[in-house]
Amino acid sequence: MALAIKVNEETFTPRQQAVLTAALDLLVENGDGLTMTAVARRASCSKETLYKWFGDRDGLLTATVQWQAAKVRMPFVDRSHLSVKALRASLEQFARDLLTTIIGEVSITLNRTAITHAAQEKDDLGNIVLENGPMAIRRRLKPILEAARDARLLRFPSSEEAYRTFFGLVVRDVQIRLLLGDKALTQSNVEANIEADVKAAADQFLALYGAKASS
Amino acid sequence: MALAIKVNEETFTPRQQAVLTAALDLLVENGDGLTMTAVARRASCSKETLYKWFGDRDGLLTATVQWQAAKVRMPFVDRSHLSVKALRASLEQFARDLLTTIIGEVSITLNRTAITHAAQEKDDLGNIVLENGPMAIRRRLKPILEAARDARLLRFPSSEEAYRTFFGLVVRDVQIRLLLGDKALTQSNVEANIEADVKAAADQFLALYGAKASS
DNA sequence: ACAAGGGCGTACCGTACGGTACGGTTCGTG
DNA sequence: CACGAACCGTACCGTACGGTACGCCCTTGT
């Protein structure tokens, strides 16, 4: 059962989800200094139960990350009627979702935890976060890009390259700086500029890959 | 002595640097599971000496990161005679250095360590890495961008925005994926594409901000 | 030659935390 | 009501690791 990426709703009972919530809260508060005792106290459950349900500390951590990461739901964007306007709206929506997610405390915590774990060869968490973060975006964005290309709205050699450029234009240095705890980059600070950044990213992406531009 | 960002050559004796090398090696090998005993053994020194020199574990970690991060030296690029050709060469050089650094094991380890630390409110390491990574690039790149703008080779509203776009175009999703331990993204894999990526990034940046394009 | 100090190796201490065991309570079921 | 399962709270164990103390060697300076 190496990689259980998918987690459906009934994977955890409500009580278990309460425990996971407690774990996540502690994770956000205290970073990875998460102790089983602390989770038990916060969730008003016994350590024995914790071990019964999640096996060990890693299991609890994995469950928490899986459960939370799976919650990142990106709203649908219609790939049906493609116009330049609709495409731009879709791109902006993606950019907005991506940015909003990335700057959230939960996302930062999850990424930090997964990265810390990846440093110990235990890359389960890394893969989970990867799969629910960048890869999820990619899976969702690529078909739209390809549809737009088929409709002659975009031009690019490979959708993979186009996706990665989009990612770069949107995220820039925001994520790494937040992960490193850059004090000059407060969350509210970024939040205020989201709309402008979103528009700029869409503009730039269309400037690079729009059919008009590369005629 | 809260934030000693700068570390000159004579900060550490050769013996101390040997110790720091050992610490870095262990950091690369075992992730943040770095123990004082292990460092002492690897460096053939006593723990007492370690504590005498570096105060405590955090001090050793900080010294290691400082010392190593300061080593990231980016070759000079001449901002004297600015032509389109020279500008492109400079941009490509920056992109190459940035990418080469980012995909290195040492950089990955340092960033992971700093991020792990940042999760515990101890953002010393985060600031050090930030200062020697993204911020160093920014300090070096901005003057060039501004010179190019003064020479009418580039057009942009703010050099800050231009820098961040450049960063995004170069780094894309590579760094976060490496930090998360994406197995689909081996180091050699990325290495082989550096030149192509560098060229693409420079092309795209010039397409967005080149004076010709935005006429 | 000899004292002094810097540093190596090892043994040691305290503590924090992962993991286990157990008594007591609640709740569902025959 | 009786029984058992699930679970809470707490006490407990073992260990790993940060930090300290101490004995010995080797170098350096006088």
Coordinates of C-alpha atoms (C1' of nucleotides) in Angstrom, one line a residue:
Chain A
M1 CA 0.0 0.0 0.0
A2 CA 2.9 2.2 -0.8
L3 CA 1.2 5.1 -2.3
A4 CA -2.5 5.7 -1.5
I5 CA -2.9 9.0 -3.2
K6 CA -6.7 9.0 -3.4
V7 CA -8.7 9.5 -0.3
N8 CA -12.4 9.4 -0.6
E9 CA -14.8 10.9 1.9
E10 CA -15.5 7.8 3.9
T11 CA -11.9 7.0 4.5
F12 CA -12.1 8.6 8.0
T13 CA -14.9 8.6 10.5
P14 CA -16.0 12.0 11.8
R15 CA -14.2 11.4 15.0
Q16 CA -11.1 10.5 13.2
Q17 CA -11.4 13.7 11.1
A18 CA -11.7 15.6 14.4
V19 CA -8.4 14.1 15.4
L20 CA -6.9 15.0 12.1
T21 CA -8.1 18.5 12.4
A22 CA -6.4 18.7 15.8
A23 CA -3.2 17.4 14.3
L24 CA -3.4 19.9 11.5
D25 CA -3.9 22.7 13.9
L26 CA -0.9 21.7 15.9
L27 CA 1.1 21.3 12.7
V28 CA 0.2 24.9 11.7
E29 CA 1.0 26.2 15.2
N30 CA 4.1 24.4 16.1
G31 CA 5.5 23.3 12.8
D32 CA 6.7 19.8 12.6
G33 CA 7.4 19.6 16.3
L34 CA 4.2 17.6 16.5
T35 CA 4.0 15.2 19.4
M36 CA 1.6 12.4 19.8
T37 CA 0.8 13.5 23.4
A38 CA -0.1 17.0 22.2
V39 CA -2.4 15.6 19.5
A40 CA -4.1 13.3 22.0
R41 CA -4.6 16.1 24.4
R42 CA -5.9 18.5 21.8
A43 CA -8.3 16.0 20.4
S44 CA -9.3 14.6 23.8
C45 CA -8.4 11.1 22.8
S46 CA -6.0 8.6 24.2
K47 CA -2.6 7.9 22.6
E48 CA -3.6 4.3 22.4
T49 CA -6.4 5.2 20.1
L50 CA -4.0 7.3 18.0
Y51 CA -1.8 4.3 17.5
K52 CA -4.7 2.0 16.9
W53 CA -6.1 4.2 14.1
F54 CA -2.9 5.5 12.4
G55 CA -0.2 3.0 13.3
D56 CA 2.5 5.3 14.3
R57 CA 3.5 9.0 14.1
D58 CA 4.3 8.8 10.4
G59 CA 0.9 7.2 9.8
L60 CA -0.8 10.1 11.6
L61 CA 1.2 12.6 9.7
T62 CA 0.5 10.9 6.4
A63 CA -3.2 10.7 7.1
T64 CA -3.4 14.3 8.0
V65 CA -1.6 15.5 4.9
Q66 CA -3.6 13.1 2.7
W67 CA -6.9 14.2 4.2
Q68 CA -6.1 17.9 4.0
A69 CA -4.4 17.9 0.6
A70 CA -7.4 16.1 -0.9
K71 CA -9.5 18.9 0.3
V72 CA -7.9 21.3 -2.1
R73 CA -10.7 21.5 -4.6
M74 CA -10.3 23.7 -7.6
P75 CA -13.6 25.0 -9.0
F76 CA -14.4 23.8 -12.5
V77 CA -13.7 25.9 -15.5
D78 CA -15.7 25.1 -18.6
R79 CA -13.6 23.9 -21.5
S80 CA -16.7 23.8 -23.7
H81 CA -17.1 27.1 -25.5
L82 CA -13.7 28.5 -26.1
S83 CA -13.2 32.1 -26.9
V84 CA -10.3 34.4 -26.1
K85 CA -12.4 35.9 -23.4
A86 CA -13.3 32.6 -21.9
L87 CA -9.8 31.3 -22.1
R88 CA -8.5 34.4 -20.3
A89 CA -11.1 33.9 -17.7
S90 CA -10.1 30.3 -17.2
L91 CA -6.4 31.2 -17.0
E92 CA -7.1 33.9 -14.4
Q93 CA -9.3 31.5 -12.4
F94 CA -6.4 29.0 -12.4
A95 CA -3.9 31.6 -11.4
R96 CA -6.2 32.9 -8.7
D97 CA -6.8 29.4 -7.2
L98 CA -3.1 28.6 -7.4
L99 CA -2.0 31.7 -5.7
T100 CA -4.8 31.7 -3.1
T101 CA -3.9 28.1 -2.2
I102 CA -0.2 28.6 -2.1
I103 CA -0.2 31.6 0.3
G104 CA -2.6 29.9 2.8
E105 CA -1.2 28.9 6.1
V106 CA -2.4 25.3 5.6
S107 CA -0.6 25.0 2.3
I108 CA 2.6 26.4 3.7
T109 CA 2.5 24.1 6.6
L110 CA 1.8 21.0 4.4
N111 CA 4.5 21.9 2.0
R112 CA 7.0 22.5 4.8
T113 CA 6.1 19.2 6.5
A114 CA 6.4 17.3 3.3
I115 CA 9.7 18.9 2.5
T116 CA 11.0 18.1 5.9
H117 CA 10.0 14.5 5.4
A118 CA 11.5 14.4 1.9
A119 CA 14.8 15.3 3.5
Q120 CA 14.7 11.9 5.3
E121 CA 14.2 9.7 2.3
K122 CA 10.6 9.3 3.4
D123 CA 9.1 10.9 0.4
D124 CA 5.6 9.7 0.8
L125 CA 4.4 13.1 2.0
G126 CA 6.3 14.8 -0.8
N127 CA 4.5 12.7 -3.4
I128 CA 1.1 13.3 -1.8
V129 CA 1.6 17.1 -1.7
L130 CA 3.0 17.0 -5.2
E131 CA 0.1 15.0 -6.5
N132 CA -2.5 17.2 -4.9
G133 CA -0.7 20.5 -5.7
P134 CA 1.3 21.0 -8.8
M135 CA 0.3 17.8 -10.5
A136 CA -3.4 18.4 -9.9
I137 CA -3.1 21.8 -11.4
R138 CA -1.3 20.3 -14.4
R139 CA -3.9 17.6 -15.0
R140 CA -6.6 20.2 -14.9
L141 CA -4.9 22.9 -16.9
K142 CA -3.4 20.8 -19.7
P143 CA -6.6 19.7 -21.4
I144 CA -7.7 23.3 -21.5
L145 CA -4.5 24.5 -23.0
E146 CA -4.7 21.7 -25.6
A147 CA -8.3 22.5 -26.4
A148 CA -7.3 26.2 -26.8
R149 CA -4.5 25.1 -29.1
D150 CA -6.9 23.0 -31.2
A151 CA -9.1 26.1 -31.4
R152 CA -6.2 28.1 -32.7
L153 CA -6.3 30.4 -29.7
L154 CA -2.9 29.3 -28.4
R155 CA 0.4 28.1 -29.9
F156 CA 3.0 26.1 -28.1
P157 CA 5.4 23.3 -28.9
S158 CA 4.3 21.1 -26.0
S159 CA 1.6 21.5 -23.4
E160 CA 4.0 20.5 -20.8
E161 CA 6.2 23.5 -21.5
A162 CA 3.2 25.8 -21.6
Y163 CA 2.0 24.5 -18.3
R164 CA 5.3 25.0 -16.6
T165 CA 5.7 28.5 -17.9
F166 CA 2.2 29.3 -16.6
F167 CA 3.2 27.9 -13.2
G168 CA 6.3 30.0 -13.2
L169 CA 4.5 33.2 -14.3
V170 CA 2.0 32.8 -11.5
V171 CA 4.0 31.5 -8.6
R172 CA 7.3 33.4 -9.3
D173 CA 9.3 33.6 -6.1
V174 CA 6.3 33.8 -3.8
Q175 CA 6.1 30.2 -2.7
I176 CA 9.8 29.7 -1.9
R177 CA 9.9 33.0 0.0
L178 CA 6.9 32.0 2.1
L179 CA 8.3 28.6 2.8
L180 CA 11.5 30.2 3.9
G181 CA 9.6 32.5 6.2
D182 CA 10.4 35.7 4.5
K183 CA 9.2 38.4 6.9
A184 CA 9.0 41.0 4.1
L185 CA 6.3 38.9 2.5
T186 CA 3.3 38.8 4.8
Q187 CA 0.3 36.9 3.8
S188 CA -2.0 40.0 3.7
N189 CA 0.7 41.7 1.7
V190 CA 0.5 39.1 -1.1
E191 CA -3.3 38.8 -0.7
A192 CA -3.8 42.4 -1.6
N193 CA -2.0 42.0 -4.9
I194 CA -3.5 38.8 -6.0
E195 CA -5.9 40.3 -8.5
A196 CA -3.2 42.4 -10.1
D197 CA -0.8 39.4 -10.2
V198 CA -3.4 37.2 -11.6
K199 CA -4.1 39.6 -14.4
A200 CA -0.4 40.1 -15.1
A201 CA 0.3 36.4 -15.3
A202 CA -2.6 35.8 -17.7
D203 CA -1.5 38.8 -19.8
Q204 CA 2.0 37.5 -20.0
F205 CA 1.0 34.0 -20.7
L206 CA -1.2 35.1 -23.5
A207 CA 1.5 37.4 -24.8
L208 CA 3.9 34.4 -25.0
Y209 CA 1.5 31.8 -26.3
G210 CA -1.5 33.6 -27.7
A211 CA -2.0 32.8 -31.4
K212 CA -2.0 36.5 -32.2
A213 CA 1.4 37.2 -30.7
S214 CA 3.3 34.3 -32.3
S215 CA 1.9 34.8 -35.8
Chain B
M1 CA 24.2 39.1 16.9
A2 CA 20.8 38.3 15.6
L3 CA 21.4 38.3 11.9
A4 CA 25.0 37.9 10.8
I5 CA 24.4 37.6 7.1
K6 CA 27.8 38.2 5.8
V7 CA 30.6 35.7 6.4
N8 CA 34.0 36.6 5.3
E9 CA 36.7 34.1 4.6
E10 CA 38.5 34.3 7.9
T11 CA 35.4 33.8 10.0
F12 CA 36.3 30.1 10.4
T13 CA 39.7 28.5 10.8
P14 CA 40.5 25.7 8.3
R15 CA 39.9 23.1 11.0
Q16 CA 36.5 24.6 11.7
Q17 CA 35.8 24.6 8.0
A18 CA 36.6 20.9 8.0
V19 CA 34.0 20.4 10.7
L20 CA 31.5 22.4 8.8
T21 CA 32.2 20.3 5.7
A22 CA 31.5 17.2 7.7
A23 CA 28.3 18.7 9.0
L24 CA 27.2 19.6 5.5
D25 CA 28.0 16.2 4.2
L26 CA 25.9 14.6 6.9
L27 CA 23.2 17.1 6.2
V28 CA 23.1 16.1 2.6
E29 CA 23.2 12.4 3.5
N30 CA 20.8 12.2 6.4
G31 CA 18.7 15.2 6.0
D32 CA 18.0 17.2 9.1
G33 CA 18.5 14.2 11.3
L34 CA 21.9 15.6 12.1
T35 CA 23.3 14.7 15.5
M36 CA 26.1 16.3 17.3
T37 CA 27.7 12.9 17.9
A38 CA 27.7 12.1 14.2
V39 CA 29.3 15.4 13.3
A40 CA 32.0 14.9 16.0
R41 CA 32.7 11.4 14.7
R42 CA 32.8 12.4 11.1
A43 CA 35.0 15.3 11.7
S44 CA 37.2 13.5 14.3
C45 CA 36.6 16.0 16.9
S46 CA 35.1 16.0 20.3
K47 CA 31.6 17.2 21.1
E48 CA 33.0 19.5 23.6
T49 CA 34.9 21.3 20.9
L50 CA 31.8 21.5 18.8
Y51 CA 29.9 23.3 21.7
K52 CA 32.9 25.5 22.4
W53 CA 33.0 26.7 18.8
F54 CA 29.4 26.9 17.8
G55 CA 27.5 27.2 21.1
D56 CA 24.8 24.6 20.4
R57 CA 23.2 22.6 17.7
D58 CA 21.5 25.5 16.2
G59 CA 24.7 27.5 16.1
L60 CA 26.4 24.7 14.2
L61 CA 23.6 24.5 11.8
T62 CA 23.6 28.2 11.3
A63 CA 27.3 28.3 10.8
T64 CA 27.1 25.5 8.3
V65 CA 24.4 27.2 6.3
Q66 CA 26.0 30.6 6.4
W67 CA 29.3 29.3 5.4
Q68 CA 28.0 27.2 2.6
A69 CA 25.5 29.7 1.4
A70 CA 28.1 32.4 1.2
K71 CA 30.0 30.2 -1.2
V72 CA 27.4 30.6 -3.9
R73 CA 29.3 32.9 -6.0
M74 CA 27.8 34.1 -9.2
P75 CA 30.3 35.1 -11.9
F76 CA 30.3 38.7 -12.9
V77 CA 28.4 39.9 -15.9
D78 CA 29.5 43.1 -17.4
R79 CA 26.9 45.9 -17.3
S80 CA 29.2 48.2 -19.1
H81 CA 28.6 47.9 -22.9
L82 CA 24.9 47.1 -23.3
S83 CA 23.7 45.7 -26.6
V84 CA 20.8 43.4 -27.2
K85 CA 23.3 40.6 -27.6
A86 CA 25.2 41.4 -24.4
L87 CA 21.9 41.7 -22.5
R88 CA 20.8 38.3 -23.7
A89 CA 24.1 36.8 -22.8
S90 CA 23.8 38.3 -19.3
L91 CA 20.3 37.0 -18.9
E92 CA 21.2 33.6 -20.0
Q93 CA 24.2 33.6 -17.7
F94 CA 21.9 34.5 -14.7
A95 CA 19.4 31.9 -15.7
R96 CA 22.1 29.2 -16.0
D97 CA 23.7 30.1 -12.7
L98 CA 20.3 30.1 -11.0
L99 CA 19.2 26.8 -12.4
T100 CA 22.6 25.1 -11.8
T101 CA 22.5 26.3 -8.2
I102 CA 19.0 25.3 -7.5
I103 CA 19.2 21.7 -8.8
G104 CA 22.4 21.0 -6.8
E105 CA 22.2 18.6 -3.9
V106 CA 23.7 21.2 -1.6
S107 CA 21.2 23.9 -2.5
I108 CA 18.3 21.4 -2.0
T109 CA 19.6 20.4 1.3
L110 CA 20.2 23.9 2.5
N111 CA 16.8 25.0 1.4
R112 CA 15.1 22.0 3.0
T113 CA 17.0 22.6 6.3
A114 CA 16.1 26.3 6.3
I115 CA 12.4 25.5 5.5
T116 CA 12.3 22.9 8.3
H117 CA 13.7 25.5 10.6
A118 CA 11.3 28.2 9.4
A119 CA 8.5 25.9 10.5
Q120 CA 9.6 26.3 14.1
E121 CA 9.6 30.1 14.2
K122 CA 13.3 29.9 14.1
D123 CA 13.6 31.8 10.8
D124 CA 17.3 32.6 11.1
L125 CA 18.2 30.0 8.5
G126 CA 15.4 31.0 6.3
N127 CA 16.7 34.5 6.1
I128 CA 20.2 33.4 5.5
V129 CA 19.2 31.2 2.6
L130 CA 16.9 33.8 1.3
E131 CA 19.6 36.5 1.5
N132 CA 22.1 34.3 -0.3
G133 CA 19.7 32.9 -2.8
P134 CA 16.8 34.8 -4.3
M135 CA 17.8 38.2 -2.8
A136 CA 21.4 37.9 -4.0
I137 CA 20.2 37.2 -7.5
R138 CA 17.8 40.2 -7.2
R139 CA 20.5 42.5 -6.1
R140 CA 22.7 41.5 -8.9
L141 CA 20.1 41.4 -11.6
K142 CA 18.2 44.6 -10.9
P143 CA 21.0 47.0 -11.8
I144 CA 21.4 45.3 -15.1
L145 CA 17.8 45.4 -15.8
E146 CA 17.7 49.1 -15.0
A147 CA 20.7 49.8 -17.1
A148 CA 19.1 48.0 -19.9
R149 CA 15.9 50.0 -19.5
D150 CA 17.9 53.2 -19.5
A151 CA 19.5 52.1 -22.7
R152 CA 16.0 51.5 -24.1
L153 CA 16.6 47.8 -24.5
L154 CA 14.0 46.9 -22.0
R155 CA 10.6 48.3 -20.9
F156 CA 9.0 47.5 -17.6
P157 CA 6.9 49.3 -15.0
S158 CA 9.1 48.3 -12.1
S159 CA 12.4 46.4 -11.9
E160 CA 11.0 44.4 -9.0
E161 CA 8.2 43.0 -11.2
A162 CA 10.6 42.3 -14.0
Y163 CA 13.0 40.5 -11.7
R164 CA 10.2 38.3 -10.3
T165 CA 9.0 37.4 -13.7
F166 CA 12.5 36.4 -14.7
F167 CA 12.8 34.3 -11.6
G168 CA 9.5 32.6 -12.4
L169 CA 10.4 32.0 -16.0
V170 CA 13.6 30.4 -15.0
V171 CA 12.7 28.4 -12.0
R172 CA 9.1 27.4 -12.9
D173 CA 8.1 24.4 -10.9
V174 CA 11.6 22.8 -10.8
Q175 CA 12.6 23.9 -7.3
I176 CA 9.4 23.0 -5.5
R177 CA 9.4 19.6 -7.1
L178 CA 12.9 18.9 -6.2
L179 CA 12.3 20.1 -2.6
L180 CA 9.4 17.7 -2.4
G181 CA 11.5 14.9 -3.7
D182 CA 9.7 14.3 -7.0
K183 CA 11.2 11.1 -8.3
A184 CA 10.2 12.0 -11.9
L185 CA 12.6 14.9 -11.8
T186 CA 16.1 13.5 -11.4
Q187 CA 18.9 15.9 -11.2
S188 CA 20.6 14.6 -14.4
N189 CA 17.2 14.8 -16.1
V190 CA 17.0 18.5 -15.4
E191 CA 20.7 19.0 -16.1
A192 CA 20.4 17.8 -19.6
N193 CA 17.8 20.4 -20.4
I194 CA 19.5 23.4 -18.7
E195 CA 20.7 25.0 -21.9
A196 CA 17.4 24.7 -23.6
D197 CA 15.6 26.0 -20.6
V198 CA 18.0 28.9 -20.2
K199 CA 17.5 29.9 -23.8
A200 CA 13.7 29.6 -23.5
A201 CA 13.6 31.7 -20.4
A202 CA 15.7 34.4 -21.9
D203 CA 13.6 34.4 -25.1
Q204 CA 10.4 34.6 -23.1
F205 CA 11.7 37.4 -20.9
L206 CA 12.8 39.4 -23.9
A207 CA 9.6 38.8 -25.6
L208 CA 7.7 40.2 -22.6
Y209 CA 10.0 43.1 -21.7
G210 CA 12.1 43.7 -24.8
A211 CA 11.7 47.2 -26.1
K212 CA 10.9 45.9 -29.6
A213 CA 8.1 43.7 -28.4
S214 CA 6.2 46.3 -26.4
S215 CA 6.5 49.1 -28.9
Chain C
dA1 C1' 62.5 20.2 30.1
dC2 C1' 58.3 21.5 31.6
dA3 C1' 54.1 23.9 32.2
dA4 C1' 49.8 25.3 29.9
dG5 C1' 46.4 25.1 26.8
dG6 C1' 43.8 23.3 22.9
dG7 C1' 41.6 19.4 21.5
dC8 C1' 40.3 14.2 21.2
dG9 C1' 37.7 10.4 23.0
dT10 C1' 34.5 8.6 26.1
dA11 C1' 31.5 8.3 29.7
dC12 C1' 27.8 10.4 31.7
dC13 C1' 23.3 13.1 32.8
dG14 C1' 18.6 14.8 31.9
dT15 C1' 14.9 15.1 29.2
dA16 C1' 11.7 14.7 25.7
dC17 C1' 9.2 11.9 23.1
dG18 C1' 7.6 7.5 20.6
dG19 C1' 5.3 3.7 21.8
dT20 C1' 2.8 0.3 25.3
dA21 C1' 0.0 -1.2 29.2
dC22 C1' -3.7 -0.8 32.2
dG23 C1' -7.7 0.7 35.0
dG24 C1' -12.0 3.1 34.6
dT25 C1' -16.1 4.8 31.9
dT26 C1' -19.5 4.8 28.4
dC27 C1' -22.3 2.7 25.1
dG28 C1' -24.3 -0.7 22.2
dT29 C1' -26.2 -5.5 22.1
dG30 C1' -28.3 -10.1 23.6
Chain D
dC1 C1' -28.9 -6.7 33.6
dA2 C1' -24.6 -8.6 32.0
dC3 C1' -21.1 -8.6 28.8
dG4 C1' -17.9 -6.9 25.7
dA5 C1' -16.0 -3.4 22.6
dA6 C1' -14.4 1.0 22.1
dC7 C1' -12.1 4.6 24.1
dC8 C1' -10.3 8.0 27.6
dG9 C1' -6.7 9.3 30.8
dT10 C1' -2.6 8.3 32.8
dA11 C1' 1.2 6.1 34.2
dC12 C1' 5.1 3.8 32.5
dC13 C1' 9.3 2.1 29.6
dG14 C1' 13.1 2.5 26.4
dT15 C1' 15.8 5.1 23.7
dA16 C1' 17.9 8.7 21.3
dC17 C1' 20.0 12.8 21.6
dG18 C1' 21.5 17.6 23.4
dG19 C1' 24.6 19.1 26.4
dT20 C1' 28.5 18.5 30.2
dA21 C1' 32.5 16.6 32.7
dC22 C1' 36.8 14.5 32.8
dG23 C1' 41.1 12.1 31.6
dC24 C1' 44.7 11.9 28.2
dC25 C1' 47.7 13.4 24.3
dC26 C1' 50.0 16.5 21.6
dT27 C1' 51.7 20.9 20.5
dT28 C1' 53.7 25.4 21.6
dG29 C1' 56.1 28.7 24.1
dT30 C1' 59.6 29.7 27.6

